[in-house]
XYZ file of C-alpha atoms in Angstrom:
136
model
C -4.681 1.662 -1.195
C -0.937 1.679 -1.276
C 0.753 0.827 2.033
C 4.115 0.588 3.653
C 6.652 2.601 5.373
C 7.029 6.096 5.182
C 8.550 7.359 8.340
C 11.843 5.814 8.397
C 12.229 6.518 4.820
C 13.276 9.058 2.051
C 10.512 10.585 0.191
C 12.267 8.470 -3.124
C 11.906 5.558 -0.953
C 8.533 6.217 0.014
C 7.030 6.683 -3.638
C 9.065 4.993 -6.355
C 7.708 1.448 -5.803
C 3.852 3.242 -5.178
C 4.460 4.798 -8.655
C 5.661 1.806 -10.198
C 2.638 0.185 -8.897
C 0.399 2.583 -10.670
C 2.392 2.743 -13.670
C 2.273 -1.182 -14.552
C -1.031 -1.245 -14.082
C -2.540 1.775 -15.829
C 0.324 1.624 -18.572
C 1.740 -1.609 -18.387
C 1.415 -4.703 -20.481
C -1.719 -5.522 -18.913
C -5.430 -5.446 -20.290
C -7.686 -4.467 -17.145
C -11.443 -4.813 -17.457
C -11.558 -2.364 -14.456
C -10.484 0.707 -14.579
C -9.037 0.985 -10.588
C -8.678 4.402 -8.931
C -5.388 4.132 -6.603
C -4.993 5.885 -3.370
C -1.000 7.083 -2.918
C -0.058 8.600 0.872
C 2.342 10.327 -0.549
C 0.337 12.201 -2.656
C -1.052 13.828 0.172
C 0.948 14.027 3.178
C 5.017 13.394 3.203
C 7.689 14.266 6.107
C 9.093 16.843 3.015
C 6.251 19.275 2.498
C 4.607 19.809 6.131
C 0.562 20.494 5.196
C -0.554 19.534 8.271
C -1.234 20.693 12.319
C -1.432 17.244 13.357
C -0.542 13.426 12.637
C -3.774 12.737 13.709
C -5.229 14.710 10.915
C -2.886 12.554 8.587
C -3.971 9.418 10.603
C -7.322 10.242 9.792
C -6.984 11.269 6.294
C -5.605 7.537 5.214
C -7.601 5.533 7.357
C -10.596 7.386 5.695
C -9.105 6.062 2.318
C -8.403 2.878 3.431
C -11.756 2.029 4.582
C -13.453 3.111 1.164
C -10.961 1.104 -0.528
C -11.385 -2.266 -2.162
C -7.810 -3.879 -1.753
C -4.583 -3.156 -0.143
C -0.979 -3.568 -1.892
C 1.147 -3.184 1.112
C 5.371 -3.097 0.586
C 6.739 -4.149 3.709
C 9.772 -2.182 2.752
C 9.568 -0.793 6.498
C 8.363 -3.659 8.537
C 8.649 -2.003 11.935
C 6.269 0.755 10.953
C 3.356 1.195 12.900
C 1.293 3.047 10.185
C 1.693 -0.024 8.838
C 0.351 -2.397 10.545
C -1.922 -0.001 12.050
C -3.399 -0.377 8.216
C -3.135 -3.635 7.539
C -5.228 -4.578 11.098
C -8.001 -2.011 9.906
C -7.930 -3.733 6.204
C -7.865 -7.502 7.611
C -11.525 -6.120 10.506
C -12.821 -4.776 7.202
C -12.425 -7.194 5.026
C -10.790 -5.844 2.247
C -7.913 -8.016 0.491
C -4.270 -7.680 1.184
C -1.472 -8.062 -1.227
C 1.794 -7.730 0.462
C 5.004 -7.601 -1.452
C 8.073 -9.233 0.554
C 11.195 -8.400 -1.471
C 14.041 -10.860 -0.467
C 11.566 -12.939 2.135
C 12.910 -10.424 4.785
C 11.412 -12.126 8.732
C 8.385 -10.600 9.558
C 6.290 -10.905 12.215
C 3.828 -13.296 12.698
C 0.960 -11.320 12.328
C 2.072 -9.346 9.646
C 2.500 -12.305 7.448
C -1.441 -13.829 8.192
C -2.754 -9.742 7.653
C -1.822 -10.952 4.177
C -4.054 -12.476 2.036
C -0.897 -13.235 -0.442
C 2.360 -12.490 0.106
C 4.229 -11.409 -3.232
C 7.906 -12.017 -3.714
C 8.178 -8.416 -6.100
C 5.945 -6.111 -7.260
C 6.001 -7.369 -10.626
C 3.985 -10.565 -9.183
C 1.643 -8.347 -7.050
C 0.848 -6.554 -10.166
C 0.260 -9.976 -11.981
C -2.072 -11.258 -8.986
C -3.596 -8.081 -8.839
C -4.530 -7.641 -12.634
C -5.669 -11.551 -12.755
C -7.703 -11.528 -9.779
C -9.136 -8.453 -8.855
C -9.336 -6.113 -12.255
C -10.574 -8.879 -14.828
């Protein structure tokens, strides 16, 4: 499950570091033993193409992902957003294993930072951790 801000963000914004993400991973320089299925947001639902009645229906939509998910990469490229840590809470009650990416060691909150079960400093070591600990 790929987290982070969306709201407070262009769509570019948004997706480019998701795709980038997917890309080193399924195409990268990598050997993965697992083959992992990746669950984009912004594949779905975006502020640019309006396919839904409700936020609650997109609320509902991605926490329904994130609880059948295995692991969270979350970029806290937004970290005000509420989705957010909304997501990350949800992961941490569940179990499921956080990988947060912190370009520049920006201050976050508290909380945000222990949601984490590592804290990345770019996505190209997320993608490393990832690939070493959770796909081989």
């Amino acid at each position: 499950y790929l987290s982070g801000g969306m709201g407070s963000l262009s769509f570019e914004e948004q997706n480019k570091w998701r795709k980038q993400v997917i890309n080193a991973i399924k195409y990268g320089e990598y050997d993965c033993a697992k083959n992992p299925i990746f669950f984009n947001p912004v594949d779905y639902y975006n502020f640019e193409e309006v396919r839904y009645k409700s936020e609650r229906e997109v609320m509902e939509f991605d926490l329904n992902a994130l609880r059948n998910s295995d692991l969270v990469i979350v970029n806290f490229n937004d970290p005000k957003s509420i989705g957010t840590c909304a997501e990350l809470a949800i992961a941490k009650e569940l179990h499921i294993p956080i990988i947060g990416i912190n370009k520049g060691n920006q201050a976050l909150h508290p909380w945000l930072i222990e949601f984490v079960t590592r804290m990345c400093e770019d996505i190209r070591e997320a993608v490393e951790h990832v690939v070493s600990f959770y796909l081989n």
